[in-house]
Coordinates of C-alpha atoms in Angstrom, one line a residue:
M1 CA -11.0 19.6 7.6
E2 CA -7.6 18.1 6.8
K3 CA -8.0 14.4 5.7
I4 CA -6.0 11.6 7.2
A5 CA -4.4 8.6 5.8
I6 CA -2.5 5.7 7.3
I7 CA 0.1 4.4 4.9
T8 CA 1.8 1.2 5.8
G9 CA 5.5 1.2 4.6
G10 CA 5.1 4.8 4.1
S11 CA 8.7 5.6 5.1
R12 CA 10.0 4.6 1.6
G13 CA 9.2 4.0 -2.0
L14 CA 5.9 3.9 -3.1
G15 CA 4.5 4.4 0.2
R16 CA 6.5 7.6 0.9
N17 CA 5.5 8.7 -2.7
T18 CA 1.7 8.3 -2.1
A19 CA 2.2 10.1 1.4
V20 CA 4.1 13.2 -0.3
S21 CA 1.4 13.1 -3.1
L22 CA -1.3 13.3 -0.7
A23 CA 0.1 16.0 1.1
R24 CA 0.1 18.1 -2.0
R25 CA -3.6 17.7 -1.9
G26 CA -3.8 18.7 1.8
T27 CA -3.8 15.2 3.4
G28 CA -1.9 14.3 6.5
S29 CA -0.7 11.0 7.1
I30 CA 0.4 8.4 9.7
I31 CA 3.3 6.5 8.2
T32 CA 4.6 3.3 9.4
Y33 CA 8.1 2.0 9.2
R34 CA 9.6 -1.6 10.1
A35 CA 13.0 -0.6 11.4
N36 CA 14.6 2.6 9.8
R37 CA 13.5 5.5 12.2
T38 CA 15.8 8.0 10.3
E39 CA 14.2 7.4 7.0
A40 CA 10.9 7.7 8.5
D41 CA 11.6 11.1 10.3
A42 CA 12.9 12.3 6.9
A43 CA 9.4 11.3 5.2
V44 CA 7.7 13.2 7.9
A45 CA 9.9 16.3 7.3
E46 CA 9.0 16.2 3.8
I47 CA 5.3 15.9 4.2
Q48 CA 5.3 18.5 7.1
A49 CA 7.3 21.0 4.4
L50 CA 4.2 20.6 2.3
G51 CA 1.9 22.0 5.0
A52 CA 0.4 18.6 6.1
R53 CA 0.8 17.1 9.6
A54 CA 2.5 13.6 9.8
V55 CA 3.5 11.1 12.3
A56 CA 5.6 7.9 11.9
L57 CA 4.9 4.8 14.0
P58 CA 6.8 1.6 14.1
L59 CA 4.8 -1.6 12.7
D60 CA 6.0 -4.9 11.6
T61 CA 3.0 -5.8 9.1
G62 CA 4.1 -9.4 9.4
D63 CA 3.4 -9.6 13.2
S64 CA -0.3 -9.7 13.5
A65 CA -0.3 -10.0 17.3
S66 CA 1.2 -6.5 17.2
F67 CA -2.2 -5.0 15.5
P68 CA -4.4 -4.3 18.5
A69 CA -1.6 -2.3 20.1
F70 CA -0.9 -0.6 16.9
A71 CA -4.7 0.5 16.4
A72 CA -4.8 1.6 20.1
E73 CA -1.7 3.8 19.4
A74 CA -2.9 5.1 16.1
A75 CA -6.2 6.0 18.0
R76 CA -4.1 7.9 20.5
V77 CA -2.0 9.8 17.8
L78 CA -5.3 10.7 15.8
Q79 CA -6.6 12.5 19.0
A80 CA -3.4 14.1 20.0
T81 CA -2.3 15.4 16.4
W82 CA -5.6 15.9 14.8
G83 CA -8.2 16.0 17.5
R84 CA -10.1 13.3 16.0
D85 CA -11.0 9.8 16.6
R86 CA -11.2 8.6 13.1
F87 CA -9.1 8.5 9.8
D88 CA -10.3 8.7 6.2
F89 CA -7.9 6.6 4.1
L90 CA -5.9 3.3 4.6
V91 CA -3.3 2.4 2.1
N92 CA -1.8 -1.1 2.7
N93 CA 1.3 -0.5 1.0
A94 CA 4.3 -2.4 2.9
G95 CA 5.7 -5.4 1.6
H96 CA 8.9 -6.9 0.5
G97 CA 10.0 -9.1 -2.5
A98 CA 11.2 -13.0 -2.5
A99 CA 11.6 -14.6 -5.7
G100 CA 12.0 -18.3 -6.0
L101 CA 10.9 -21.1 -8.6
I102 CA 8.0 -23.1 -7.4
A103 CA 10.5 -26.3 -7.4
E104 CA 12.8 -24.1 -5.3
M105 CA 10.6 -22.1 -2.8
S106 CA 11.2 -22.5 0.8
E107 CA 8.6 -22.7 3.1
A108 CA 10.1 -19.9 5.2
A109 CA 10.2 -17.6 2.4
F110 CA 6.7 -18.6 1.4
D111 CA 5.4 -18.0 4.9
S112 CA 7.3 -14.5 5.2
L113 CA 5.3 -13.4 1.9
Y114 CA 2.0 -14.6 3.3
Q115 CA 2.4 -13.0 6.7
V116 CA 3.0 -9.6 5.2
H117 CA 1.4 -9.5 2.1
F118 CA -1.9 -11.3 2.9
K119 CA -2.5 -12.2 6.4
G120 CA -1.1 -8.9 7.6
V121 CA -3.3 -6.8 5.2
F122 CA -6.3 -8.9 6.2
F123 CA -6.0 -8.6 9.9
L124 CA -4.5 -5.0 10.0
T125 CA -7.4 -3.9 8.2
Q126 CA -9.8 -5.8 10.5
K127 CA -8.4 -3.8 13.6
L128 CA -8.3 -0.5 12.0
L129 CA -12.0 -0.7 10.4
P130 CA -13.4 0.9 13.5
L131 CA -11.1 3.8 13.1
I132 CA -12.1 4.4 9.5
A133 CA -14.6 7.2 9.1
D134 CA -17.9 6.2 7.3
G135 CA -17.3 7.3 3.6
G136 CA -13.6 6.6 3.8
R137 CA -11.2 4.7 1.4
I138 CA -9.0 1.8 1.4
V139 CA -6.5 1.2 -1.3
N140 CA -4.6 -2.4 -1.4
L141 CA -1.4 -2.7 -3.3
S142 CA -1.5 -5.5 -5.8
S143 CA 0.9 -6.2 -8.6
G144 CA 1.1 -6.5 -12.4
L145 CA 2.4 -10.1 -11.6
A146 CA -1.3 -11.1 -10.6
R147 CA -2.1 -10.7 -14.5
F148 CA 1.0 -11.7 -16.1
A149 CA 3.3 -14.7 -15.3
M150 CA 6.9 -14.5 -15.0
P151 CA 8.9 -17.6 -13.4
G152 CA 10.2 -16.9 -10.1
Y153 CA 7.0 -14.8 -8.6
A154 CA 4.6 -17.6 -7.9
A155 CA 4.3 -17.1 -4.3
Y156 CA 4.5 -13.4 -4.3
A157 CA 2.0 -13.1 -7.3
S158 CA -0.5 -15.5 -5.7
M159 CA -0.3 -13.4 -2.5
K160 CA -1.4 -10.4 -4.6
G161 CA -4.0 -12.3 -6.3
A162 CA -5.3 -13.2 -3.0
I163 CA -5.5 -9.4 -2.2
E164 CA -7.5 -8.7 -5.3
V165 CA -10.2 -11.0 -4.2
F166 CA -10.0 -9.6 -0.6
S167 CA -10.5 -6.2 -1.9
R168 CA -13.6 -7.1 -3.8
Y169 CA -15.2 -9.0 -0.8
L170 CA -14.2 -6.0 1.7
A171 CA -15.7 -3.5 -0.9
K172 CA -19.0 -5.4 -0.5
E173 CA -18.7 -5.8 3.4
A174 CA -17.8 -2.2 3.8
G175 CA -19.9 -0.4 1.3
A176 CA -22.8 -0.1 3.6
R177 CA -20.6 2.6 5.6
G178 CA -19.8 4.1 2.3
I179 CA -16.3 2.8 2.2
A180 CA -14.7 2.1 -1.2
V181 CA -12.1 -0.5 -1.5
N182 CA -9.8 -0.8 -4.6
A183 CA -6.8 -2.6 -5.5
V184 CA -3.8 -0.8 -7.4
A185 CA -1.5 -3.3 -9.3
P186 CA 1.7 -1.4 -10.2
G187 CA 4.1 -2.9 -12.9
A188 CA 7.6 -2.9 -12.4
I189 CA 8.9 0.3 -10.6
E190 CA 12.3 1.7 -10.1
T191 CA 12.4 1.5 -6.4
D192 CA 14.4 -0.2 -3.7
F193 CA 11.8 -2.8 -3.6
G194 CA 13.2 -6.4 -4.0
G195 CA 16.9 -5.2 -3.7
G196 CA 16.2 -2.5 -6.3
H197 CA 16.8 -4.7 -9.5
V198 CA 14.5 -3.0 -11.7
R199 CA 16.1 0.4 -10.8
D200 CA 19.7 -0.8 -10.7
D201 CA 19.9 -3.8 -13.4
A202 CA 20.3 -2.2 -16.5
G203 CA 19.5 -5.5 -18.6
L204 CA 16.4 -6.2 -16.5
N205 CA 15.3 -2.5 -16.8
K206 CA 15.6 -2.6 -20.4
L207 CA 13.8 -5.9 -20.6
V208 CA 11.0 -4.1 -18.7
A209 CA 10.9 -1.2 -21.0
S210 CA 10.8 -3.6 -24.2
N211 CA 7.8 -5.2 -22.7
T212 CA 5.9 -1.9 -21.9
A213 CA 3.7 0.0 -24.2
M214 CA 4.8 3.3 -23.0
G215 CA 8.7 2.0 -23.6
R216 CA 10.1 2.5 -20.3
A217 CA 10.0 1.1 -16.5
G218 CA 7.8 2.9 -14.1
V219 CA 9.0 5.3 -11.5
P220 CA 7.5 6.3 -8.1
D221 CA 5.8 9.3 -9.7
D222 CA 3.9 7.0 -11.8
I223 CA 2.1 5.7 -8.8
G224 CA 1.9 7.8 -5.7
P225 CA -0.2 10.4 -7.4
M226 CA -2.3 8.1 -9.1
I227 CA -3.3 6.7 -5.7
A228 CA -3.7 10.2 -4.4
A229 CA -6.3 10.9 -7.1
L230 CA -8.2 7.7 -6.5
L231 CA -8.7 8.8 -3.2
G232 CA -9.9 12.1 -4.1
D233 CA -13.5 13.1 -4.0
E234 CA -14.0 12.9 -7.8
N235 CA -13.5 9.1 -7.5
R236 CA -16.2 8.4 -4.8
W237 CA -18.0 6.1 -6.9
L238 CA -15.3 3.8 -7.7
T239 CA -15.2 0.6 -5.6
A240 CA -14.3 -3.2 -6.0
Q241 CA -12.0 -2.5 -8.9
R242 CA -8.4 -3.8 -9.9
I243 CA -6.5 -0.7 -11.3
E244 CA -3.2 -1.6 -13.2
V245 CA -0.5 1.0 -13.4
S246 CA 1.9 -0.6 -15.4
G247 CA 2.3 1.8 -18.4
G248 CA 0.8 -1.2 -20.4
M249 CA 3.3 -4.0 -19.6
F250 CA 2.6 -7.3 -21.3
V251 CA -0.4 -6.0 -23.0

């Protein structure tokens, strides 16, 4: 039976790479996108070309009032596409970057990070828990910035720190259903995240490389396949863990 994942922000970046990596293992996906339908359709086509089924649904992970309707639509899609009323894997990946020193951070920027990176993850997971199959898995995306500190990222990193605590508590509460929960913390990755600075700013890219044991910045193929492997049957006994995938950044 084809496994099914819901991947927020699965139309681009690490989310898309994760969906494609899962498709290579025979897992289908419901991917979410906030605004760019064309990009989402392209991701669906890429997944389908690998022989897995996929559906793209719109979702603003910063709008918790929309989550009950999204859960209802996800349930409809599960039945219509897979003939199932449960899915197997939830990957809370969607997010955005907003940098600012503590002395300069606006409440609006802080609230936006909170809505998407913590409150959104907490309450979307809450609404989707009834649809996750017993024995399923949840992966919450954290960040290396929750371990090491770089000026300008206090608010973002604090949200990710909260996600790591949330993941441990969720693992404890969902464990009775055989659901494993882990936090994956990427280091600096060459994507369009945060304006694509790690990818496009040669100076920043060089700085990252010089502070990384493996000698380079990360790329999406360093993260998506790792998450797909984490969701594999061989890792069924791994839960309540923070797994940093940073190439040894600031070790």
